Coordinates of C-alpha atoms in Angstrom, one line a residue:
Chain A
X1 CA 48.1 -56.6 17.9
X2 CA 46.0 -59.2 19.4
X3 CA 48.9 -61.3 20.6
X4 CA 50.3 -58.3 22.4
X5 CA 46.9 -57.8 24.1
X6 CA 47.0 -61.4 25.2
X7 CA 50.5 -60.9 26.7
X8 CA 49.3 -57.7 28.4
X9 CA 46.3 -59.2 30.2
X10 CA 48.3 -61.9 32.0
X11 CA 50.3 -59.7 34.2
X12 CA 49.2 -56.2 33.5
X13 CA 51.3 -54.8 36.4
X14 CA 54.4 -56.4 35.0
X15 CA 53.7 -55.0 31.5
X16 CA 53.4 -51.4 33.0
X17 CA 56.6 -51.7 34.9
X18 CA 58.4 -53.1 32.0
X19 CA 57.2 -50.3 29.8
X20 CA 58.1 -47.6 32.4
X21 CA 61.7 -48.8 32.5
X22 CA 62.0 -49.0 28.8
X23 CA 62.5 -45.4 27.8
X24 CA 65.7 -45.5 25.9
X25 CA 65.2 -48.0 23.0
X26 CA 62.5 -47.3 20.4
X27 CA 59.2 -48.5 21.6
X28 CA 58.3 -52.1 20.6
X29 CA 54.7 -53.3 20.0
X30 CA 54.4 -54.2 23.8
X31 CA 55.5 -50.8 25.0
X32 CA 53.1 -49.1 22.4
X33 CA 50.1 -51.1 23.8
X34 CA 51.2 -50.1 27.3
X35 CA 51.4 -46.5 26.3
X36 CA 47.8 -46.7 25.0
X37 CA 46.6 -48.3 28.3
X38 CA 48.5 -46.0 30.7
X39 CA 47.0 -42.7 31.9
X40 CA 49.2 -39.6 32.3
X41 CA 48.8 -36.8 34.7
X42 CA 46.8 -34.0 33.1
X43 CA 48.6 -30.6 33.3
X44 CA 46.3 -28.5 31.1
X45 CA 43.7 -26.0 32.0
X46 CA 40.9 -27.3 34.1
X47 CA 37.8 -27.9 32.2
X48 CA 34.3 -28.2 33.8
X49 CA 32.7 -31.5 34.7
X50 CA 30.2 -32.5 31.9
X51 CA 26.8 -33.0 33.3
X52 CA 23.9 -35.4 32.2
X53 CA 20.2 -34.7 31.5
X54 CA 19.6 -35.0 35.3
X55 CA 22.2 -32.3 36.0
X56 CA 24.4 -34.8 37.8
X57 CA 28.2 -35.3 36.8
X58 CA 28.4 -37.6 33.7
X59 CA 31.1 -40.1 34.1
X60 CA 30.9 -41.4 30.5
X61 CA 34.5 -41.7 29.1
X62 CA 37.5 -43.8 28.6
X63 CA 39.5 -43.7 31.9
X64 CA 43.1 -44.7 32.2
X65 CA 44.9 -45.3 35.5
X66 CA 47.6 -42.9 36.8
X67 CA 50.3 -44.9 38.6
X68 CA 51.4 -43.4 41.9
X69 CA 55.1 -43.4 42.3
X70 CA 56.2 -46.0 44.9
X71 CA 52.8 -47.6 45.1
X72 CA 52.0 -51.1 43.7
X73 CA 49.4 -51.8 41.0
X74 CA 46.8 -54.5 41.4
X75 CA 47.2 -54.5 45.1
X76 CA 44.3 -53.5 47.3
X77 CA 46.9 -53.1 50.0
X78 CA 48.3 -50.2 48.2
X79 CA 47.4 -47.7 51.0
X80 CA 48.2 -50.1 54.0
X81 CA 51.4 -50.2 55.9
X82 CA 54.0 -52.4 53.8
X83 CA 51.1 -52.8 51.3
X84 CA 49.8 -55.7 53.4
X85 CA 46.0 -56.1 54.1
X86 CA 44.7 -56.5 57.7
X87 CA 44.1 -60.2 57.6
X88 CA 42.4 -61.9 60.5
X89 CA 43.4 -65.4 61.4
X90 CA 41.0 -67.0 59.0
X91 CA 42.1 -64.6 56.3
X92 CA 45.7 -65.7 56.8
X93 CA 44.6 -69.2 56.1
X94 CA 42.6 -68.1 53.1
X95 CA 45.5 -66.3 51.4
X96 CA 47.5 -69.4 51.7
X97 CA 44.7 -71.3 50.1
X98 CA 44.2 -68.9 47.3
X99 CA 47.9 -68.7 46.4
X100 CA 48.6 -72.4 46.8
X101 CA 45.4 -74.0 45.4
X102 CA 43.5 -71.5 43.1
X103 CA 44.3 -70.4 39.6
X104 CA 44.2 -66.8 38.9
X105 CA 40.5 -66.6 37.8
X106 CA 41.5 -64.0 35.1
X107 CA 43.9 -66.6 33.7
X108 CA 40.7 -68.7 33.2
X109 CA 38.8 -65.8 31.6
X110 CA 36.5 -65.7 34.6
X111 CA 34.9 -62.3 35.3
X112 CA 37.5 -60.4 37.2
X113 CA 34.8 -58.9 39.6
X114 CA 34.7 -56.2 42.2
X115 CA 36.8 -54.9 44.0
X116 CA 39.6 -56.4 41.8
X117 CA 38.9 -54.4 38.7
X118 CA 39.2 -51.1 40.7
X119 CA 42.8 -52.0 41.4
X120 CA 43.7 -53.0 37.8
X121 CA 46.4 -51.4 35.9
X122 CA 44.2 -51.5 32.8
X123 CA 41.9 -48.8 31.6
X124 CA 38.0 -49.1 31.5
X125 CA 35.2 -47.2 29.8
X126 CA 32.0 -45.9 31.3
X127 CA 28.8 -45.5 29.7
X128 CA 26.5 -43.4 32.0
X129 CA 22.8 -42.6 31.7
X130 CA 20.7 -41.1 34.5
X131 CA 19.3 -44.4 35.5
X132 CA 21.9 -46.9 34.6
X133 CA 25.7 -47.0 34.5
X134 CA 28.0 -49.5 32.8
X135 CA 31.6 -50.1 33.5
X136 CA 33.3 -51.9 30.8
X137 CA 36.7 -53.6 31.2
X138 CA 39.3 -55.4 29.3
X139 CA 38.8 -59.0 28.7
X140 CA 35.4 -57.8 27.3
X141 CA 33.7 -57.9 30.7
X142 CA 31.3 -55.4 32.3
X143 CA 29.0 -54.5 35.1
X144 CA 25.7 -52.7 34.9
X145 CA 24.3 -50.8 38.0
X146 CA 21.0 -49.1 38.5
X147 CA 21.1 -45.5 39.9
X148 CA 18.3 -44.1 42.2
X149 CA 17.7 -42.6 45.5
X150 CA 15.3 -45.3 46.8
X151 CA 17.0 -48.4 45.5
X152 CA 17.4 -51.1 48.2
X153 CA 20.3 -53.6 48.3
X154 CA 19.0 -57.2 47.8
X155 CA 19.0 -58.8 51.3
X156 CA 19.5 -62.3 49.8
X157 CA 21.3 -61.8 46.5
X158 CA 22.5 -64.4 44.1
X159 CA 26.3 -64.5 44.5
X160 CA 28.1 -62.9 41.6
X161 CA 31.7 -61.8 40.6
X162 CA 30.6 -58.2 40.3
X163 CA 28.2 -58.7 43.3
X164 CA 24.9 -57.0 43.4
X165 CA 25.1 -53.2 43.3
X166 CA 22.8 -50.2 43.7
X167 CA 23.9 -46.6 43.4
X168 CA 22.6 -43.3 44.6
X169 CA 23.9 -39.7 44.6
X170 CA 25.3 -37.8 47.6
X171 CA 25.6 -34.3 46.1
X172 CA 28.0 -34.8 43.1
X173 CA 29.3 -38.1 44.4
X174 CA 28.0 -41.4 43.0
X175 CA 27.9 -44.0 45.8
X176 CA 27.8 -47.6 44.7
X177 CA 27.1 -50.2 47.3
X178 CA 27.8 -53.9 46.6
X179 CA 27.1 -57.0 48.4
X180 CA 26.5 -60.6 47.3
X181 CA 30.0 -61.3 46.1
X182 CA 31.5 -64.7 45.7
X183 CA 34.0 -66.3 48.0
X184 CA 37.7 -67.1 47.3
X185 CA 37.5 -70.3 49.1
X186 CA 34.6 -71.7 47.1
X187 CA 34.6 -69.7 43.9
X188 CA 36.9 -68.5 41.3
X189 CA 37.3 -65.0 42.6
X190 CA 40.2 -63.1 44.1
X191 CA 40.1 -59.7 45.9
X192 CA 42.9 -58.2 43.7
X193 CA 45.6 -59.2 41.2
X194 CA 47.8 -60.4 44.1
X195 CA 45.6 -63.2 45.0
X196 CA 44.2 -61.8 48.3
X197 CA 41.0 -63.5 49.4
X198 CA 37.4 -62.0 49.5
X199 CA 34.4 -63.5 51.0
X200 CA 30.7 -63.9 50.7
X201 CA 30.4 -61.4 53.4
X202 CA 32.3 -58.7 51.6
X203 CA 30.6 -55.3 51.2
X204 CA 32.2 -52.7 48.9
X205 CA 31.3 -49.0 49.0
X206 CA 32.7 -47.0 46.0
X207 CA 32.5 -43.3 46.1
X208 CA 33.1 -41.8 42.5
X209 CA 33.6 -38.2 41.6
X210 CA 34.5 -36.3 38.5
X211 CA 35.9 -33.1 39.9
X212 CA 36.6 -31.8 36.4
X213 CA 36.5 -33.0 32.8
X214 CA 39.8 -34.9 33.0
X215 CA 39.7 -36.7 36.3
X216 CA 37.8 -39.6 37.8
X217 CA 38.5 -40.4 41.4
X218 CA 37.6 -43.3 43.6
X219 CA 37.4 -43.7 47.3
X220 CA 36.5 -47.4 48.1
X221 CA 35.9 -49.0 51.4
X222 CA 36.0 -52.7 51.6
X223 CA 34.5 -54.4 54.6
X224 CA 35.0 -58.2 54.9
X225 CA 34.5 -59.5 58.5
X226 CA 35.4 -63.0 57.4
X227 CA 39.0 -62.5 56.3
X228 CA 39.9 -59.2 57.6
X229 CA 40.3 -57.5 60.9
X230 CA 38.8 -54.2 60.0
X231 CA 37.5 -52.3 56.9
X232 CA 40.3 -50.8 54.6
X233 CA 40.1 -48.1 52.1
X234 CA 41.7 -47.6 48.5
X235 CA 41.9 -44.4 46.8
X236 CA 42.7 -44.0 43.0
X237 CA 42.5 -41.5 40.2
X238 CA 42.0 -42.1 36.6
X239 CA 42.4 -39.5 33.7
X240 CA 40.3 -39.1 30.6
X241 CA 41.9 -40.6 27.5
X242 CA 42.1 -38.2 24.5
X243 CA 38.9 -37.8 22.7
X244 CA 38.3 -40.4 20.2
X245 CA 40.0 -43.3 22.0
X246 CA 37.8 -46.0 23.5
X247 CA 37.8 -49.6 24.5
X248 CA 38.1 -52.2 21.9
X249 CA 37.3 -55.8 21.7
X250 CA 39.7 -57.6 24.1
X251 CA 39.1 -61.4 23.7
X252 CA 40.4 -63.3 26.7
X253 CA 39.2 -66.7 25.8
X254 CA 41.4 -67.8 23.0
X255 CA 43.9 -69.5 25.2
X256 CA 41.3 -71.6 27.1
X257 CA 42.7 -74.7 25.6
X258 CA 45.5 -74.4 28.2
X259 CA 43.5 -73.6 31.2
X260 CA 44.0 -77.0 32.9
X261 CA 47.8 -76.5 32.8
X262 CA 47.9 -73.2 34.7
X263 CA 49.5 -73.4 38.1
X264 CA 48.0 -71.7 41.2
X265 CA 48.7 -68.4 42.8
X266 CA 49.8 -64.9 41.9
X267 CA 53.5 -65.7 42.2
X268 CA 55.5 -64.1 45.1
X269 CA 54.6 -60.6 45.9
X270 CA 57.8 -58.3 46.1
X271 CA 58.7 -55.8 48.9
X272 CA 57.2 -53.2 46.4
X273 CA 53.8 -54.8 46.7
X274 CA 53.7 -56.0 43.1
X275 CA 53.3 -59.4 41.8
X276 CA 55.0 -60.7 38.7
X277 CA 58.3 -61.1 37.3
X278 CA 58.3 -58.7 34.5
X279 CA 59.3 -59.7 31.1
X280 CA 63.1 -59.8 31.4
X281 CA 63.7 -61.4 34.8
X282 CA 64.1 -65.3 34.6
X283 CA 61.7 -67.4 36.3
X284 CA 62.9 -69.0 39.4
X285 CA 64.2 -72.6 39.0
X286 CA 62.0 -73.8 41.8
X287 CA 58.5 -72.5 42.2
X288 CA 58.0 -70.7 45.7
X289 CA 56.4 -72.8 48.4
X290 CA 53.6 -71.7 50.9
X291 CA 56.2 -69.8 52.9
X292 CA 56.3 -67.2 50.2
X293 CA 52.7 -66.2 51.1
X294 CA 52.6 -66.4 54.7
X295 CA 51.5 -63.2 56.3
X296 CA 53.1 -63.9 59.7
Chain B
X30 CA 13.7 -71.7 38.0
X31 CA 17.4 -71.2 38.5
X32 CA 18.0 -74.7 37.2
X33 CA 16.2 -74.0 34.1
X34 CA 18.0 -70.7 33.5
X35 CA 21.4 -72.1 34.4
X36 CA 21.3 -74.7 31.6
X37 CA 19.1 -73.2 29.2
X38 CA 21.0 -70.1 28.2
X39 CA 23.5 -71.4 25.8
X40 CA 21.7 -71.8 22.6
X41 CA 18.8 -69.4 22.3
X42 CA 16.1 -71.6 21.1
X43 CA 16.9 -74.3 23.5
X44 CA 15.6 -72.1 26.2
X45 CA 12.0 -72.6 25.5
X46 CA 12.3 -76.3 24.9
X47 CA 14.0 -76.7 28.1
X48 CA 11.4 -74.8 29.9
X49 CA 8.6 -77.0 28.6
X50 CA 10.5 -80.2 29.3
X51 CA 11.4 -79.5 32.8
X52 CA 9.3 -81.5 35.1
X53 CA 7.6 -79.9 38.1
X54 CA 9.1 -80.9 41.3
X55 CA 7.9 -84.2 42.4
X56 CA 5.5 -84.4 45.4
X57 CA 4.7 -81.1 46.9
X58 CA 2.8 -78.5 44.8
X59 CA 5.2 -76.2 43.1
X60 CA 5.2 -72.6 44.1
X61 CA 3.8 -70.3 41.2
X62 CA 7.2 -69.2 39.8
X63 CA 7.2 -67.5 36.6
X64 CA 8.4 -69.5 33.6
X65 CA 11.5 -68.8 31.9
X66 CA 9.4 -67.5 28.9
X67 CA 7.6 -65.1 31.2
X68 CA 10.8 -63.7 32.5
X69 CA 12.9 -63.6 29.4
X70 CA 10.5 -63.0 26.4
X71 CA 8.7 -59.8 25.5
X72 CA 4.9 -59.7 25.5
X73 CA 3.0 -57.5 23.0
X74 CA 2.4 -54.1 24.5
X75 CA -1.3 -52.8 24.2
X76 CA -1.1 -49.7 26.4
X77 CA -1.3 -46.1 25.3
X78 CA 1.5 -45.0 23.0
X79 CA 4.2 -43.1 24.9
X80 CA 6.5 -40.9 22.8
X81 CA 10.1 -41.9 22.0
X82 CA 12.5 -40.6 24.5
X83 CA 15.0 -38.1 22.9
X84 CA 18.3 -36.5 23.8
X85 CA 19.2 -32.8 23.9
X86 CA 19.7 -32.7 20.1
X87 CA 16.2 -34.3 19.6
X88 CA 17.6 -37.7 18.5
X89 CA 15.9 -40.8 19.8
X90 CA 17.5 -42.6 22.8
X91 CA 17.7 -46.3 22.5
X92 CA 18.7 -46.9 26.1
X93 CA 16.7 -49.6 27.7
X94 CA 16.4 -53.4 28.6
X95 CA 14.8 -55.1 25.5
X96 CA 12.9 -58.3 25.3
X97 CA 12.3 -60.1 22.1
X98 CA 8.8 -60.1 20.4
X99 CA 9.0 -63.5 19.2
X100 CA 7.5 -64.1 15.8
X101 CA 5.2 -67.2 15.6
X102 CA 6.7 -69.8 13.2
X103 CA 10.0 -68.2 13.0
X104 CA 13.2 -69.6 14.3
X105 CA 15.7 -68.0 16.6
X106 CA 19.4 -68.0 16.2
X107 CA 19.0 -68.4 12.5
X108 CA 20.0 -65.6 10.1
X109 CA 17.8 -67.2 7.4
X110 CA 14.7 -66.4 9.5
X111 CA 13.3 -64.2 6.7
X112 CA 14.6 -66.1 3.8
X113 CA 12.4 -68.3 1.6
X114 CA 12.5 -71.8 2.9
X115 CA 14.7 -70.6 5.7
X116 CA 17.7 -71.3 3.4
X117 CA 20.6 -68.9 3.2
X118 CA 22.1 -68.1 -0.4
X119 CA 25.5 -70.0 0.1
X120 CA 28.1 -69.6 -2.6
X121 CA 30.2 -72.6 -3.4
X122 CA 32.9 -71.5 -0.8
X123 CA 30.1 -70.9 1.6
X124 CA 28.9 -74.5 1.5
X125 CA 32.3 -75.7 2.1
X126 CA 32.6 -73.2 5.1
X127 CA 29.3 -74.6 6.4
X128 CA 30.5 -78.0 6.0
X129 CA 33.6 -77.1 8.0
X130 CA 31.6 -75.5 10.8
X131 CA 29.2 -78.5 11.0
X132 CA 31.9 -81.2 11.1
X133 CA 35.0 -79.5 12.6
X134 CA 34.1 -76.7 14.8
X135 CA 33.0 -76.8 18.3
X136 CA 30.2 -74.1 18.9
X137 CA 32.3 -71.2 19.8
X138 CA 29.8 -70.3 22.5
X139 CA 30.5 -73.6 24.1
X140 CA 34.1 -72.6 24.5
X141 CA 33.0 -69.2 25.9
X142 CA 34.5 -67.3 23.0
X143 CA 33.0 -63.9 22.4
X144 CA 29.7 -64.4 20.7
X145 CA 30.0 -62.0 17.6
X146 CA 27.8 -59.8 15.4
X147 CA 25.3 -60.7 14.0
X148 CA 24.9 -63.9 16.1
X149 CA 24.3 -61.9 19.3
X150 CA 21.4 -60.1 17.5
X151 CA 19.7 -63.5 16.6
X152 CA 19.6 -64.5 20.2
X153 CA 16.1 -65.1 21.9
X154 CA 17.4 -63.6 25.1
X155 CA 17.0 -60.0 26.3
X156 CA 19.7 -57.5 25.9
X157 CA 20.4 -53.9 27.2
X158 CA 21.5 -50.7 25.4
X159 CA 23.1 -47.8 26.9
X160 CA 23.2 -44.8 24.5
X161 CA 25.2 -41.7 25.0
X162 CA 25.8 -39.0 22.5
X163 CA 29.1 -40.2 21.2
X164 CA 29.1 -43.8 22.3
X165 CA 26.6 -46.7 22.5
X166 CA 26.9 -50.0 24.1
X167 CA 24.9 -53.2 23.7
X168 CA 25.0 -55.7 26.6
X169 CA 24.0 -59.2 26.1
X170 CA 23.7 -62.6 28.0
X171 CA 27.0 -64.4 28.9
X172 CA 28.4 -61.0 29.8
X173 CA 29.2 -60.0 26.3
X174 CA 29.0 -56.3 25.2
X175 CA 30.1 -54.3 22.1
X176 CA 30.8 -50.6 21.7
X177 CA 29.7 -48.4 18.8
X178 CA 31.2 -45.0 17.9
X179 CA 28.7 -42.3 17.2
X180 CA 31.2 -39.4 17.0
X181 CA 31.0 -38.8 13.4
X182 CA 34.2 -40.8 12.5
X183 CA 34.7 -42.7 9.4
X184 CA 35.1 -46.4 9.5
X185 CA 38.8 -47.6 9.7
X186 CA 40.2 -48.5 6.3
X187 CA 41.9 -51.7 7.5
X188 CA 40.4 -52.7 11.0
X189 CA 41.7 -55.5 13.0
X190 CA 39.5 -58.6 12.6
X191 CA 37.2 -58.9 15.7
X192 CA 34.4 -61.2 16.6
X193 CA 32.2 -58.0 17.2
X194 CA 33.5 -56.4 14.1
X195 CA 34.3 -52.6 14.2
X196 CA 31.1 -50.6 14.5
X197 CA 30.5 -47.0 13.6
X198 CA 27.1 -45.4 13.6
X199 CA 25.4 -42.4 12.1
X200 CA 21.9 -41.0 12.0
X201 CA 19.5 -41.3 9.0
X202 CA 16.7 -39.1 10.2
X203 CA 15.5 -40.9 13.3
X204 CA 17.1 -44.1 12.4
X205 CA 20.4 -45.1 13.9
X206 CA 22.5 -46.8 11.3
X207 CA 25.3 -48.9 12.6
X208 CA 27.9 -50.3 10.1
X209 CA 30.3 -52.9 11.0
X210 CA 33.2 -54.6 9.1
X211 CA 36.5 -56.3 10.0
X212 CA 35.2 -59.5 11.3
X213 CA 37.0 -62.8 12.1
X214 CA 36.4 -65.7 9.6
X215 CA 34.8 -69.1 10.3
X216 CA 37.8 -70.5 8.6
X217 CA 39.6 -69.8 12.0
X218 CA 37.4 -72.5 13.6
X219 CA 36.0 -70.3 16.3
X220 CA 33.5 -67.9 14.8
X221 CA 30.0 -68.5 13.6
X222 CA 27.4 -66.4 11.9
X223 CA 24.6 -67.6 14.0
X224 CA 23.5 -70.5 16.4
X225 CA 23.0 -72.8 13.5
X226 CA 26.8 -72.8 12.6
X227 CA 26.4 -70.8 9.4
X228 CA 29.7 -69.4 8.2
X229 CA 30.8 -65.7 8.3
X230 CA 33.8 -64.3 6.4
X231 CA 36.4 -61.6 7.1
X232 CA 34.8 -59.8 4.3
X233 CA 31.4 -59.6 5.9
X234 CA 29.7 -56.1 6.4
X235 CA 26.7 -55.8 8.6
X236 CA 24.3 -52.8 8.5
X237 CA 22.0 -52.4 11.4
X238 CA 19.0 -49.9 11.1
X239 CA 17.7 -49.3 14.5
X240 CA 14.5 -47.3 15.3
X241 CA 12.5 -46.6 18.4
X242 CA 9.0 -45.5 17.0
X243 CA 7.7 -45.1 20.6
X244 CA 8.9 -45.5 24.2
X245 CA 8.0 -49.3 24.2
X246 CA 9.3 -50.6 21.0
X247 CA 12.7 -51.2 19.3
X248 CA 13.0 -52.4 15.7
X249 CA 16.0 -53.7 13.8
X250 CA 16.4 -54.0 10.0
X251 CA 19.8 -55.8 9.5
X252 CA 21.5 -56.4 6.2
X253 CA 24.2 -58.9 6.0
X254 CA 26.6 -58.7 3.1
X255 CA 29.3 -61.4 2.6
X256 CA 30.5 -61.8 -0.9
X257 CA 32.8 -64.7 0.1
X258 CA 30.3 -67.2 1.5
X259 CA 26.9 -65.9 0.1
X260 CA 25.7 -64.9 -3.3
X261 CA 23.7 -61.9 -2.3
X262 CA 22.9 -59.8 0.8
X263 CA 20.6 -61.2 3.5
X264 CA 18.0 -59.2 5.3
X265 CA 16.8 -59.9 8.8
X266 CA 14.3 -58.0 10.9
X267 CA 13.3 -58.2 14.5
X268 CA 11.3 -56.2 17.2
X269 CA 11.8 -55.9 21.0
X270 CA 9.6 -54.5 23.7
X271 CA 10.9 -52.6 26.7
X272 CA 11.3 -54.5 29.9
X273 CA 9.5 -53.8 33.1
X274 CA 10.6 -50.8 35.3
X275 CA 13.6 -51.6 37.2
X276 CA 14.5 -54.7 35.1
X277 CA 18.0 -54.9 33.6
X278 CA 20.6 -57.3 32.5
X279 CA 22.2 -59.2 35.3
X280 CA 25.5 -60.9 35.4
X281 CA 25.6 -64.3 33.8
X282 CA 29.1 -65.7 33.4
X283 CA 30.1 -68.3 30.9
X284 CA 31.7 -71.2 32.7
X285 CA 30.9 -74.3 30.8
X286 CA 34.1 -74.3 28.6
X287 CA 35.6 -77.1 30.8
X288 CA 38.5 -79.1 29.3
X289 CA 36.0 -81.8 28.1
X290 CA 33.8 -79.3 26.4
X291 CA 36.7 -77.5 24.8
X292 CA 38.4 -80.6 23.6
X293 CA 35.8 -83.2 23.1
X294 CA 32.5 -81.7 22.5
X295 CA 31.2 -82.9 19.1
X296 CA 31.4 -80.2 16.4
X297 CA 28.5 -78.4 14.8
X298 CA 25.3 -77.1 16.3
X299 CA 23.5 -80.5 16.5
X300 CA 20.4 -81.3 14.5
X301 CA 18.4 -78.4 13.0
X302 CA 14.7 -79.0 12.7
X303 CA 12.5 -78.3 9.7
X304 CA 11.3 -75.2 11.6
X305 CA 14.9 -73.8 11.4
X306 CA 15.6 -74.1 15.1
X307 CA 18.5 -76.1 16.5
X308 CA 18.1 -77.9 19.7
X309 CA 20.5 -78.3 22.8
X310 CA 23.5 -78.8 20.6
X311 CA 25.2 -82.0 19.7
X312 CA 23.4 -84.7 21.6
X313 CA 24.9 -88.1 20.5
X314 CA 27.8 -88.3 22.9
X315 CA 28.2 -89.9 26.2
X316 CA 29.2 -86.8 28.4
X317 CA 31.0 -86.6 31.7
X318 CA 28.9 -85.7 34.8
X319 CA 28.0 -82.1 35.5
X320 CA 30.8 -80.2 37.1
X321 CA 30.7 -79.2 40.8
X322 CA 28.6 -76.0 41.2
X323 CA 26.5 -76.7 38.1
X324 CA 23.3 -76.2 40.0
X325 CA 24.2 -73.8 42.8
X326 CA 23.5 -70.4 41.2
X327 CA 21.5 -68.9 38.4
X328 CA 24.2 -66.3 37.7
X329 CA 26.5 -68.6 35.7
X330 CA 26.3 -71.2 33.0
X331 CA 28.2 -74.3 34.0
X332 CA 26.5 -77.5 32.7
X333 CA 24.6 -76.5 29.6
X334 CA 26.7 -78.5 27.1
X335 CA 26.6 -81.7 29.1
X336 CA 22.7 -81.7 29.0
X337 CA 21.4 -84.3 26.6
X338 CA 18.0 -85.2 25.7
X339 CA 18.9 -88.9 26.3
X340 CA 20.5 -88.2 29.6
X341 CA 18.4 -85.6 31.2
X342 CA 20.2 -83.2 33.6
X343 CA 20.1 -81.2 35.7
X344 CA 16.2 -81.6 35.4
X345 CA 16.6 -84.9 37.2
X346 CA 17.5 -83.0 40.2
X347 CA 15.1 -81.7 42.9
X348 CA 13.9 -78.2 42.4
X349 CA 15.7 -75.3 44.1
X350 CA 14.5 -74.8 47.6

């Protein structure tokens, strides 16, 4: 089981694609793992949103992503034309840098950070109390955020992978505002699975709702004037895993003996917006050069 | 401050030593910044007693940011804290396993492997609990956390071996009892019972009894039973006090697992003093220079394992502006 997990964390998107196309033969261990991780559309009767001691929606639960047909996973350009983010001129250079000179931070077991985790194909679990909410992710990482109506963003925050966040309620929507993120050009952080860059000026606004028991939805706006020409939005829905399922220990670090041998970049991004080769396709004989990542 | 914290967080006890050894910035008078002890350790609460917060079912809620009430004369990071002579009751196999850890195993925390249970609970550093009806999470320094089921389930008969075990809780009156089994084994070479390199076996069982007698206090009575490496169960108790309003655990990422540390750091925890505390880890080696970025931010650990008493850094750097 643990070896399957290890395989699954490397290119989660590839795993999900592989599983989706493997319907006919009996499920192997990889596909079973994937099935546990993958959300399914909920078609049963609508059940009311659970509420906390403060009367607000309670987001506690184990949430699994529902893939949208024709949309890539792990790509924050999912809702953009051709799945390509609106890089500015500096951003076009930054993406060449990340793809050719930086190792996928998750391959090094560095905290994946925000907004990357919101684009991940893997499930997450939320523990929600009236004043504090935790998002716990695979690789055994987490972020903790305070909730209050008068919390102020730190004007001069210490840079972090998950940034520095405060949350407040707007009606039944929990709004999480994050600044103080690390920068792809100086630190081990990517915007998403595809190796897109993020900067120390990035601000992320997440609007989370739980319209009924089974659904958890996100509308996220990422504003990064350093690498992108305009803000972009990203929408996503997760469904509640069956009762009794939850996240388990998911150790990332056991391969860290090999960290120095991992090459840079996410690998070429296909026209479908996905990274990765899947499990069955052969690796190319010659690794792709910088032209594979040019945004021109 | 950030310098101190960025290299002092590896082995719990080293924190306070590091704090007292760090020189004030040379020249100009240092601003009155709180010490690491002030920020990270609990202070006895002497105010009026505030009742225990409870959920809709009337059960205590353990949610909070908890700072250790350190016991004078007792070591941190040492599960033998409450044992006579600070000595654990090793079995013959246990002595061999201890020897293996001391001479063959690099501190798993130096490799940024998940710090397990009960080691996490022996730390001197604050931790946070989020407690909901069916699920509880404990959140610790180095970004570790573990989940506990409170939904009435029975423990798995044959759980996967994990650093954090497989935790299932139930109520005994107002005491939350968390039972864990299915641990990794020190024989794997990447799992220790505590900061001092004591061994833990795959047959270990941990029972934690948590109580919150009032708003401000959290108590743990832990029993560690490991028939492979120890001749009898070990008891371990600790108390924490609630943090200040608005305080909470902040991101601190483990990044000191450089190729040199992972491949070349001396095995074992370093010398353990007669007080039961270890120091900064192995300190007999000539070490490479601190990695780039080691002193930039207090939100990650990069250089700790390269710090040596005989080669002081990063305290030889000027204070942060």
